[in-house]
């Protein structure tokens, strides 16, 4: 018996990183998966985004657990594409119980020097994209009449500031307010809503040259080892970055019946970084 037997989960940003980890982890616990990621380019993002092969690999890994998956190319900025992907999944599996709004980007830049596009892309994807995800998916959970769970991926950056992340921190802090309002609105439907707040996570969004320079502006060409030296100073526990599976463990708890009375909360997985 798995923790999510018979349930269906919709996960954005599922091509790799935390999203892939959530999809595979949920499948191992008995859930069928509706997964989206996008091949659309975002010029303000200074690292390679997921591609079609990444999402195909997520689908392969989910199917290897014995569960089913509907995987679609959909940009969270495109409400129609999200709605179509969710509808395809619900038509295939007959229900929706869990929504994990996970997709996001990072594009470090000084607050007063970043371009308008850099600011707007961040808000469009990390904040408005989450709202579009919820708008497209949560009505299916309501229609099921069985209750359910929503988890939104925020960040330690929502509560702990660092230079060159104003747009990122603003988007992630906005998600907390969105979560709290939605938790109240959905409580009569027995749908719980929470945010999860990771510290640095060892995914391609973090493990890239732009992030290394953000953490080590004192070096011309910082390496991952240089980044990790600085990152360790942010966390109280002796770790530079947590693994995607560490976040999945918390998200899995939040969407499972073990957290049936947990709603409206900000769940930190930050190695003590907010202390």
PDB file of C-alpha atoms in Angstrom:
ATOM      1  CA  UNK A   1       0.000   0.000   0.000  1.00  0.00           C
ATOM      2  CA  UNK A   2       1.407   3.358  -1.060  1.00  0.00           C
ATOM      3  CA  UNK A   3       0.653   6.701   0.534  1.00  0.00           C
ATOM      4  CA  UNK A   4      -1.010   7.922  -2.676  1.00  0.00           C
ATOM      5  CA  UNK A   5      -2.696   4.776  -3.987  1.00  0.00           C
ATOM      6  CA  UNK A   6      -5.500   5.580  -6.427  1.00  0.00           C
ATOM      7  CA  UNK A   7      -4.737   9.292  -6.587  1.00  0.00           C
ATOM      8  CA  UNK A   8      -3.738  11.522  -9.479  1.00  0.00           C
ATOM      9  CA  UNK A   9      -1.256  14.405  -9.222  1.00  0.00           C
ATOM     10  CA  UNK A  10      -0.630  17.329 -11.574  1.00  0.00           C
ATOM     11  CA  UNK A  11       2.964  18.624 -11.419  1.00  0.00           C
ATOM     12  CA  UNK A  12       4.490  21.574 -13.276  1.00  0.00           C
ATOM     13  CA  UNK A  13       8.183  21.872 -14.064  1.00  0.00           C
ATOM     14  CA  UNK A  14       8.337  18.080 -14.159  1.00  0.00           C
ATOM     15  CA  UNK A  15      11.036  17.750 -16.806  1.00  0.00           C
ATOM     16  CA  UNK A  16      13.870  17.602 -14.296  1.00  0.00           C
ATOM     17  CA  UNK A  17      14.983  18.695 -10.837  1.00  0.00           C
ATOM     18  CA  UNK A  18      12.420  18.915  -8.069  1.00  0.00           C
ATOM     19  CA  UNK A  19       9.485  18.384 -10.436  1.00  0.00           C
ATOM     20  CA  UNK A  20      10.875  15.104 -11.756  1.00  0.00           C
ATOM     21  CA  UNK A  21      11.689  13.980  -8.229  1.00  0.00           C
ATOM     22  CA  UNK A  22       8.117  14.698  -7.125  1.00  0.00           C
ATOM     23  CA  UNK A  23       6.632  12.869 -10.118  1.00  0.00           C
ATOM     24  CA  UNK A  24       8.725   9.739  -9.577  1.00  0.00           C
ATOM     25  CA  UNK A  25       8.329   9.837  -5.800  1.00  0.00           C
ATOM     26  CA  UNK A  26       4.555  10.164  -6.037  1.00  0.00           C
ATOM     27  CA  UNK A  27       4.394   7.355  -8.601  1.00  0.00           C
ATOM     28  CA  UNK A  28       6.321   5.065  -6.271  1.00  0.00           C
ATOM     29  CA  UNK A  29       3.631   5.778  -3.698  1.00  0.00           C
ATOM     30  CA  UNK A  30       0.845   4.764  -6.083  1.00  0.00           C
ATOM     31  CA  UNK A  31      -0.163   7.981  -7.876  1.00  0.00           C
ATOM     32  CA  UNK A  32      -0.724   8.479 -11.582  1.00  0.00           C
ATOM     33  CA  UNK A  33       0.888  11.646 -12.883  1.00  0.00           C
ATOM     34  CA  UNK A  34      -0.056  14.541 -15.142  1.00  0.00           C
ATOM     35  CA  UNK A  35       3.251  16.266 -15.891  1.00  0.00           C
ATOM     36  CA  UNK A  36       4.075  19.430 -17.782  1.00  0.00           C
ATOM     37  CA  UNK A  37       7.216  21.304 -18.688  1.00  0.00           C
ATOM     38  CA  UNK A  38       8.032  23.548 -21.613  1.00  0.00           C
ATOM     39  CA  UNK A  39      10.523  23.772 -24.443  1.00  0.00           C
ATOM     40  CA  UNK A  40       9.833  27.504 -24.745  1.00  0.00           C
ATOM     41  CA  UNK A  41      12.886  29.735 -24.446  1.00  0.00           C
ATOM     42  CA  UNK A  42      13.189  32.450 -21.810  1.00  0.00           C
ATOM     43  CA  UNK A  43      15.925  34.838 -22.939  1.00  0.00           C
ATOM     44  CA  UNK A  44      16.459  36.362 -19.495  1.00  0.00           C
ATOM     45  CA  UNK A  45      17.344  33.006 -17.932  1.00  0.00           C
ATOM     46  CA  UNK A  46      21.123  32.462 -17.973  1.00  0.00           C
ATOM     47  CA  UNK A  47      21.137  28.651 -18.029  1.00  0.00           C
ATOM     48  CA  UNK A  48      19.683  25.913 -20.215  1.00  0.00           C
ATOM     49  CA  UNK A  49      16.070  25.048 -19.427  1.00  0.00           C
ATOM     50  CA  UNK A  50      14.471  21.622 -19.634  1.00  0.00           C
ATOM     51  CA  UNK A  51      13.891  20.138 -23.085  1.00  0.00           C
ATOM     52  CA  UNK A  52      11.634  17.518 -24.616  1.00  0.00           C
ATOM     53  CA  UNK A  53      14.103  14.745 -23.818  1.00  0.00           C
ATOM     54  CA  UNK A  54      14.026  15.710 -20.144  1.00  0.00           C
ATOM     55  CA  UNK A  55      10.251  15.385 -19.957  1.00  0.00           C
ATOM     56  CA  UNK A  56      10.407  12.102 -21.874  1.00  0.00           C
ATOM     57  CA  UNK A  57      12.877  10.793 -19.310  1.00  0.00           C
ATOM     58  CA  UNK A  58      10.532  11.784 -16.488  1.00  0.00           C
ATOM     59  CA  UNK A  59       7.763   9.852 -18.242  1.00  0.00           C
ATOM     60  CA  UNK A  60      10.045   6.828 -18.600  1.00  0.00           C
ATOM     61  CA  UNK A  61      10.956   6.899 -14.917  1.00  0.00           C
ATOM     62  CA  UNK A  62       7.323   7.184 -13.836  1.00  0.00           C
ATOM     63  CA  UNK A  63       6.275   4.306 -16.098  1.00  0.00           C
ATOM     64  CA  UNK A  64       9.141   2.220 -14.699  1.00  0.00           C
ATOM     65  CA  UNK A  65       7.378   2.332 -11.326  1.00  0.00           C
ATOM     66  CA  UNK A  66       4.308   0.736 -12.897  1.00  0.00           C
ATOM     67  CA  UNK A  67       2.202   3.901 -12.807  1.00  0.00           C
ATOM     68  CA  UNK A  68       0.719   5.877 -15.678  1.00  0.00           C
ATOM     69  CA  UNK A  69       1.644   9.361 -16.859  1.00  0.00           C
ATOM     70  CA  UNK A  70       0.280  11.989 -19.235  1.00  0.00           C
ATOM     71  CA  UNK A  71       3.158  14.317 -20.128  1.00  0.00           C
ATOM     72  CA  UNK A  72       2.639  17.506 -22.105  1.00  0.00           C
ATOM     73  CA  UNK A  73       4.704  20.461 -23.306  1.00  0.00           C
ATOM     74  CA  UNK A  74       2.985  23.425 -21.644  1.00  0.00           C
ATOM     75  CA  UNK A  75       4.346  26.788 -20.539  1.00  0.00           C
ATOM     76  CA  UNK A  76       2.912  28.009 -17.215  1.00  0.00           C
ATOM     77  CA  UNK A  77       2.486  31.425 -18.846  1.00  0.00           C
ATOM     78  CA  UNK A  78      -0.013  29.838 -21.251  1.00  0.00           C
ATOM     79  CA  UNK A  79      -3.287  29.184 -19.452  1.00  0.00           C
ATOM     80  CA  UNK A  80      -4.882  27.455 -22.446  1.00  0.00           C
ATOM     81  CA  UNK A  81      -1.989  24.995 -22.736  1.00  0.00           C
ATOM     82  CA  UNK A  82      -2.128  24.228 -19.015  1.00  0.00           C
ATOM     83  CA  UNK A  83      -5.890  23.718 -19.100  1.00  0.00           C
ATOM     84  CA  UNK A  84      -5.589  21.392 -22.097  1.00  0.00           C
ATOM     85  CA  UNK A  85      -2.874  19.323 -20.395  1.00  0.00           C
ATOM     86  CA  UNK A  86      -4.906  18.970 -17.207  1.00  0.00           C
ATOM     87  CA  UNK A  87      -8.031  18.028 -19.176  1.00  0.00           C
ATOM     88  CA  UNK A  88      -6.089  15.367 -21.087  1.00  0.00           C
ATOM     89  CA  UNK A  89      -4.884  13.888 -17.825  1.00  0.00           C
ATOM     90  CA  UNK A  90      -8.268  13.972 -16.121  1.00  0.00           C
ATOM     91  CA  UNK A  91      -9.865  12.388 -19.177  1.00  0.00           C
ATOM     92  CA  UNK A  92      -7.250   9.628 -19.093  1.00  0.00           C
ATOM     93  CA  UNK A  93      -7.300   8.950 -15.350  1.00  0.00           C
ATOM     94  CA  UNK A  94     -10.808  10.030 -14.361  1.00  0.00           C
ATOM     95  CA  UNK A  95      -9.868  12.317 -11.473  1.00  0.00           C
ATOM     96  CA  UNK A  96      -7.447  14.839  -9.989  1.00  0.00           C
ATOM     97  CA  UNK A  97      -6.498  14.947  -6.310  1.00  0.00           C
ATOM     98  CA  UNK A  98      -3.171  16.771  -6.000  1.00  0.00           C
ATOM     99  CA  UNK A  99      -1.688  19.901  -7.582  1.00  0.00           C
ATOM    100  CA  UNK A 100       2.000  20.756  -7.197  1.00  0.00           C
ATOM    101  CA  UNK A 101       2.836  24.165  -8.655  1.00  0.00           C
ATOM    102  CA  UNK A 102       6.573  23.713  -8.919  1.00  0.00           C
ATOM    103  CA  UNK A 103       7.791  25.365 -12.147  1.00  0.00           C
ATOM    104  CA  UNK A 104      10.102  28.324 -11.698  1.00  0.00           C
ATOM    105  CA  UNK A 105      13.183  30.143 -12.939  1.00  0.00           C
ATOM    106  CA  UNK A 106      16.179  32.029 -11.552  1.00  0.00           C
ATOM    107  CA  UNK A 107      17.936  35.007 -13.165  1.00  0.00           C
ATOM    108  CA  UNK A 108      20.160  36.856 -10.684  1.00  0.00           C
ATOM    109  CA  UNK A 109      20.565  40.594 -11.333  1.00  0.00           C
ATOM    110  CA  UNK A 110      21.019  43.831  -9.365  1.00  0.00           C
ATOM    111  CA  UNK A 111      17.639  45.365  -8.541  1.00  0.00           C
ATOM    112  CA  UNK A 112      18.156  48.714 -10.249  1.00  0.00           C
ATOM    113  CA  UNK A 113      20.113  47.351 -13.199  1.00  0.00           C
ATOM    114  CA  UNK A 114      18.016  44.383 -14.317  1.00  0.00           C
ATOM    115  CA  UNK A 115      16.069  44.761 -17.541  1.00  0.00           C
ATOM    116  CA  UNK A 116      12.313  45.055 -17.645  1.00  0.00           C
ATOM    117  CA  UNK A 117      12.199  41.677 -19.385  1.00  0.00           C
ATOM    118  CA  UNK A 118      14.185  40.051 -16.570  1.00  0.00           C
ATOM    119  CA  UNK A 119      11.729  41.370 -13.990  1.00  0.00           C
ATOM    120  CA  UNK A 120       8.650  40.564 -16.058  1.00  0.00           C
ATOM    121  CA  UNK A 121       9.724  37.031 -17.018  1.00  0.00           C
ATOM    122  CA  UNK A 122      10.290  36.247 -13.350  1.00  0.00           C
ATOM    123  CA  UNK A 123       6.878  37.495 -12.235  1.00  0.00           C
ATOM    124  CA  UNK A 124       5.120  35.930 -15.225  1.00  0.00           C
ATOM    125  CA  UNK A 125       6.577  32.480 -14.543  1.00  0.00           C
ATOM    126  CA  UNK A 126       7.172  32.275 -10.799  1.00  0.00           C
ATOM    127  CA  UNK A 127       4.048  34.103  -9.630  1.00  0.00           C
ATOM    128  CA  UNK A 128       1.454  34.517 -12.375  1.00  0.00           C
ATOM    129  CA  UNK A 129       2.348  31.094 -13.744  1.00  0.00           C
ATOM    130  CA  UNK A 130       1.482  29.549 -10.387  1.00  0.00           C
ATOM    131  CA  UNK A 131      -1.883  31.317 -10.378  1.00  0.00           C
ATOM    132  CA  UNK A 132      -2.578  30.030 -13.893  1.00  0.00           C
ATOM    133  CA  UNK A 133      -1.570  26.539 -12.774  1.00  0.00           C
ATOM    134  CA  UNK A 134      -4.013  26.660  -9.877  1.00  0.00           C
ATOM    135  CA  UNK A 135      -6.777  28.195 -11.987  1.00  0.00           C
ATOM    136  CA  UNK A 136      -6.430  25.467 -14.601  1.00  0.00           C
ATOM    137  CA  UNK A 137      -6.179  22.501 -12.228  1.00  0.00           C
ATOM    138  CA  UNK A 138      -7.837  23.077  -8.860  1.00  0.00           C
ATOM    139  CA  UNK A 139     -11.412  23.212 -10.244  1.00  0.00           C
ATOM    140  CA  UNK A 140     -10.983  19.554 -11.234  1.00  0.00           C
ATOM    141  CA  UNK A 141     -10.081  18.717  -7.629  1.00  0.00           C
ATOM    142  CA  UNK A 142     -13.171  20.597  -6.418  1.00  0.00           C
ATOM    143  CA  UNK A 143     -15.356  18.763  -8.942  1.00  0.00           C
ATOM    144  CA  UNK A 144     -14.142  15.421  -7.581  1.00  0.00           C
ATOM    145  CA  UNK A 145     -15.776  16.173  -4.238  1.00  0.00           C
ATOM    146  CA  UNK A 146     -13.182  14.109  -2.357  1.00  0.00           C
ATOM    147  CA  UNK A 147     -10.990  16.920  -1.061  1.00  0.00           C
ATOM    148  CA  UNK A 148      -7.338  17.114  -2.003  1.00  0.00           C
ATOM    149  CA  UNK A 149      -4.079  18.965  -1.596  1.00  0.00           C
ATOM    150  CA  UNK A 150      -2.145  21.778  -3.243  1.00  0.00           C
ATOM    151  CA  UNK A 151       1.550  22.460  -2.678  1.00  0.00           C
ATOM    152  CA  UNK A 152       3.256  25.548  -4.062  1.00  0.00           C
ATOM    153  CA  UNK A 153       7.036  25.678  -4.357  1.00  0.00           C
ATOM    154  CA  UNK A 154       8.210  28.909  -2.756  1.00  0.00           C
ATOM    155  CA  UNK A 155      11.732  29.413  -1.418  1.00  0.00           C
ATOM    156  CA  UNK A 156      13.905  30.350   1.517  1.00  0.00           C
ATOM    157  CA  UNK A 157      14.236  33.591  -0.472  1.00  0.00           C
ATOM    158  CA  UNK A 158      10.694  34.498   0.546  1.00  0.00           C
ATOM    159  CA  UNK A 159      11.864  35.057   4.120  1.00  0.00           C
ATOM    160  CA  UNK A 160      15.638  35.555   3.864  1.00  0.00           C
ATOM    161  CA  UNK A 161      16.997  38.179   1.481  1.00  0.00           C
ATOM    162  CA  UNK A 162      20.133  38.106  -0.639  1.00  0.00           C
ATOM    163  CA  UNK A 163      21.477  40.662  -3.065  1.00  0.00           C
ATOM    164  CA  UNK A 164      20.559  40.394  -6.754  1.00  0.00           C
ATOM    165  CA  UNK A 165      17.364  38.439  -6.123  1.00  0.00           C
ATOM    166  CA  UNK A 166      14.690  41.138  -5.675  1.00  0.00           C
ATOM    167  CA  UNK A 167      12.494  39.827  -8.484  1.00  0.00           C
ATOM    168  CA  UNK A 168      12.912  36.207  -7.362  1.00  0.00           C
ATOM    169  CA  UNK A 169      12.273  37.016  -3.704  1.00  0.00           C
ATOM    170  CA  UNK A 170       9.251  39.143  -4.585  1.00  0.00           C
ATOM    171  CA  UNK A 171       7.738  36.342  -6.644  1.00  0.00           C
ATOM    172  CA  UNK A 172       8.353  33.727  -3.967  1.00  0.00           C
ATOM    173  CA  UNK A 173       7.021  35.947  -1.171  1.00  0.00           C
ATOM    174  CA  UNK A 174       3.918  36.629  -3.262  1.00  0.00           C
ATOM    175  CA  UNK A 175       3.264  32.893  -3.372  1.00  0.00           C
ATOM    176  CA  UNK A 176       2.889  32.830   0.415  1.00  0.00           C
ATOM    177  CA  UNK A 177       0.062  35.363   0.319  1.00  0.00           C
ATOM    178  CA  UNK A 178      -1.537  33.525  -2.604  1.00  0.00           C
ATOM    179  CA  UNK A 179      -1.342  30.269  -0.638  1.00  0.00           C
ATOM    180  CA  UNK A 180      -2.929  31.724   2.474  1.00  0.00           C
ATOM    181  CA  UNK A 181      -5.873  33.199   0.600  1.00  0.00           C
ATOM    182  CA  UNK A 182      -6.441  29.999  -1.363  1.00  0.00           C
ATOM    183  CA  UNK A 183      -6.201  27.892   1.799  1.00  0.00           C
ATOM    184  CA  UNK A 184      -9.156  29.837   3.204  1.00  0.00           C
ATOM    185  CA  UNK A 185     -11.130  29.689  -0.024  1.00  0.00           C
ATOM    186  CA  UNK A 186     -10.638  25.952  -0.517  1.00  0.00           C
ATOM    187  CA  UNK A 187     -11.069  24.822   3.098  1.00  0.00           C
ATOM    188  CA  UNK A 188     -14.852  24.290   2.660  1.00  0.00           C
ATOM    189  CA  UNK A 189     -13.968  21.792  -0.100  1.00  0.00           C
ATOM    190  CA  UNK A 190     -11.525  19.924   2.191  1.00  0.00           C
ATOM    191  CA  UNK A 191      -8.662  20.985  -0.066  1.00  0.00           C
ATOM    192  CA  UNK A 192      -5.481  21.890   1.766  1.00  0.00           C
ATOM    193  CA  UNK A 193      -2.948  24.423   0.483  1.00  0.00           C
ATOM    194  CA  UNK A 194       0.632  24.866   1.693  1.00  0.00           C
ATOM    195  CA  UNK A 195       3.952  26.267   0.503  1.00  0.00           C
ATOM    196  CA  UNK A 196       7.317  24.541   0.722  1.00  0.00           C
ATOM    197  CA  UNK A 197      10.460  26.649   1.109  1.00  0.00           C
ATOM    198  CA  UNK A 198      13.710  24.982   0.053  1.00  0.00           C
ATOM    199  CA  UNK A 199      17.179  26.307   0.605  1.00  0.00           C
ATOM    200  CA  UNK A 200      19.589  25.818  -2.301  1.00  0.00           C
ATOM    201  CA  UNK A 201      18.713  22.573  -4.085  1.00  0.00           C
ATOM    202  CA  UNK A 202      21.157  20.618  -6.261  1.00  0.00           C
ATOM    203  CA  UNK A 203      19.307  21.081  -9.561  1.00  0.00           C
ATOM    204  CA  UNK A 204      20.258  22.746 -12.873  1.00  0.00           C
ATOM    205  CA  UNK A 205      18.532  25.960 -11.693  1.00  0.00           C
ATOM    206  CA  UNK A 206      21.209  26.277  -9.007  1.00  0.00           C
ATOM    207  CA  UNK A 207      24.165  24.373 -10.434  1.00  0.00           C
ATOM    208  CA  UNK A 208      25.150  26.845 -13.144  1.00  0.00           C
ATOM    209  CA  UNK A 209      27.655  29.632 -13.704  1.00  0.00           C
ATOM    210  CA  UNK A 210      25.198  32.463 -12.987  1.00  0.00           C
ATOM    211  CA  UNK A 211      24.440  31.111  -9.528  1.00  0.00           C
ATOM    212  CA  UNK A 212      28.085  30.435  -8.852  1.00  0.00           C
ATOM    213  CA  UNK A 213      28.842  34.101  -9.631  1.00  0.00           C
ATOM    214  CA  UNK A 214      25.936  35.220  -7.438  1.00  0.00           C
ATOM    215  CA  UNK A 215      27.392  33.373  -4.478  1.00  0.00           C
ATOM    216  CA  UNK A 216      31.047  34.211  -5.254  1.00  0.00           C
ATOM    217  CA  UNK A 217      31.228  37.725  -6.746  1.00  0.00           C
ATOM    218  CA  UNK A 218      34.799  37.884  -5.418  1.00  0.00           C
ATOM    219  CA  UNK A 219      35.950  35.383  -8.064  1.00  0.00           C
ATOM    220  CA  UNK A 220      36.137  35.846 -11.831  1.00  0.00           C
ATOM    221  CA  UNK A 221      35.262  32.253 -12.751  1.00  0.00           C
ATOM    222  CA  UNK A 222      33.875  30.503  -9.661  1.00  0.00           C
ATOM    223  CA  UNK A 223      33.405  26.741  -9.723  1.00  0.00           C
ATOM    224  CA  UNK A 224      30.860  24.528  -8.048  1.00  0.00           C
ATOM    225  CA  UNK A 225      33.326  23.973  -5.225  1.00  0.00           C
ATOM    226  CA  UNK A 226      33.615  27.745  -4.768  1.00  0.00           C
ATOM    227  CA  UNK A 227      29.822  28.058  -4.748  1.00  0.00           C
ATOM    228  CA  UNK A 228      29.508  25.298  -2.161  1.00  0.00           C
ATOM    229  CA  UNK A 229      32.023  27.007   0.111  1.00  0.00           C
ATOM    230  CA  UNK A 230      29.823  30.114   0.182  1.00  0.00           C
ATOM    231  CA  UNK A 231      26.516  28.246   0.251  1.00  0.00           C
ATOM    232  CA  UNK A 232      27.509  26.412   3.407  1.00  0.00           C
ATOM    233  CA  UNK A 233      27.645  29.728   5.235  1.00  0.00           C
ATOM    234  CA  UNK A 234      23.923  30.291   4.574  1.00  0.00           C
ATOM    235  CA  UNK A 235      22.803  27.037   6.168  1.00  0.00           C
ATOM    236  CA  UNK A 236      23.040  26.229   9.866  1.00  0.00           C
ATOM    237  CA  UNK A 237      23.313  22.528   9.107  1.00  0.00           C
ATOM    238  CA  UNK A 238      26.649  21.573   7.499  1.00  0.00           C
ATOM    239  CA  UNK A 239      25.416  21.239   3.918  1.00  0.00           C
ATOM    240  CA  UNK A 240      25.857  23.368   0.800  1.00  0.00           C
ATOM    241  CA  UNK A 241      22.678  22.232  -0.976  1.00  0.00           C
ATOM    242  CA  UNK A 242      19.891  19.791  -0.296  1.00  0.00           C
ATOM    243  CA  UNK A 243      18.823  17.158  -2.821  1.00  0.00           C
ATOM    244  CA  UNK A 244      15.537  17.199  -4.799  1.00  0.00           C
ATOM    245  CA  UNK A 245      14.459  14.045  -2.970  1.00  0.00           C
ATOM    246  CA  UNK A 246      14.689  15.938   0.334  1.00  0.00           C
ATOM    247  CA  UNK A 247      12.047  18.348  -0.920  1.00  0.00           C
ATOM    248  CA  UNK A 248       9.953  15.488  -2.309  1.00  0.00           C
ATOM    249  CA  UNK A 249       9.817  13.904   1.144  1.00  0.00           C
ATOM    250  CA  UNK A 250       8.189  17.052   2.570  1.00  0.00           C
ATOM    251  CA  UNK A 251       5.858  17.571  -0.399  1.00  0.00           C
ATOM    252  CA  UNK A 252       4.805  13.929  -0.255  1.00  0.00           C
ATOM    253  CA  UNK A 253       3.922  14.325   3.412  1.00  0.00           C
ATOM    254  CA  UNK A 254       1.909  17.474   2.700  1.00  0.00           C
ATOM    255  CA  UNK A 255      -0.201  15.858  -0.032  1.00  0.00           C
ATOM    256  CA  UNK A 256      -0.737  12.607   1.862  1.00  0.00           C
ATOM    257  CA  UNK A 257      -3.408  11.782   4.410  1.00  0.00           C
ATOM    258  CA  UNK A 258      -0.732  12.024   7.096  1.00  0.00           C
ATOM    259  CA  UNK A 259      -1.079  15.824   6.754  1.00  0.00           C
ATOM    260  CA  UNK A 260      -4.874  15.853   6.444  1.00  0.00           C
ATOM    261  CA  UNK A 261      -5.230  18.780   8.854  1.00  0.00           C
ATOM    262  CA  UNK A 262      -2.206  20.762   7.692  1.00  0.00           C
ATOM    263  CA  UNK A 263      -3.179  23.811   5.632  1.00  0.00           C
ATOM    264  CA  UNK A 264      -2.128  27.415   5.263  1.00  0.00           C
ATOM    265  CA  UNK A 265       1.426  26.693   6.399  1.00  0.00           C
ATOM    266  CA  UNK A 266       4.925  27.555   5.173  1.00  0.00           C
ATOM    267  CA  UNK A 267       7.038  24.413   5.369  1.00  0.00           C
ATOM    268  CA  UNK A 268      10.747  25.215   5.525  1.00  0.00           C
ATOM    269  CA  UNK A 269      13.269  22.718   4.136  1.00  0.00           C
ATOM    270  CA  UNK A 270      16.169  25.097   4.475  1.00  0.00           C
ATOM    271  CA  UNK A 271      18.880  23.382   6.562  1.00  0.00           C
ATOM    272  CA  UNK A 272      18.332  26.120   9.121  1.00  0.00           C
ATOM    273  CA  UNK A 273      18.943  28.924   6.655  1.00  0.00           C
ATOM    274  CA  UNK A 274      16.092  31.063   7.996  1.00  0.00           C
ATOM    275  CA  UNK A 275      17.388  30.997  11.578  1.00  0.00           C
TER     276      UNK A 275
END
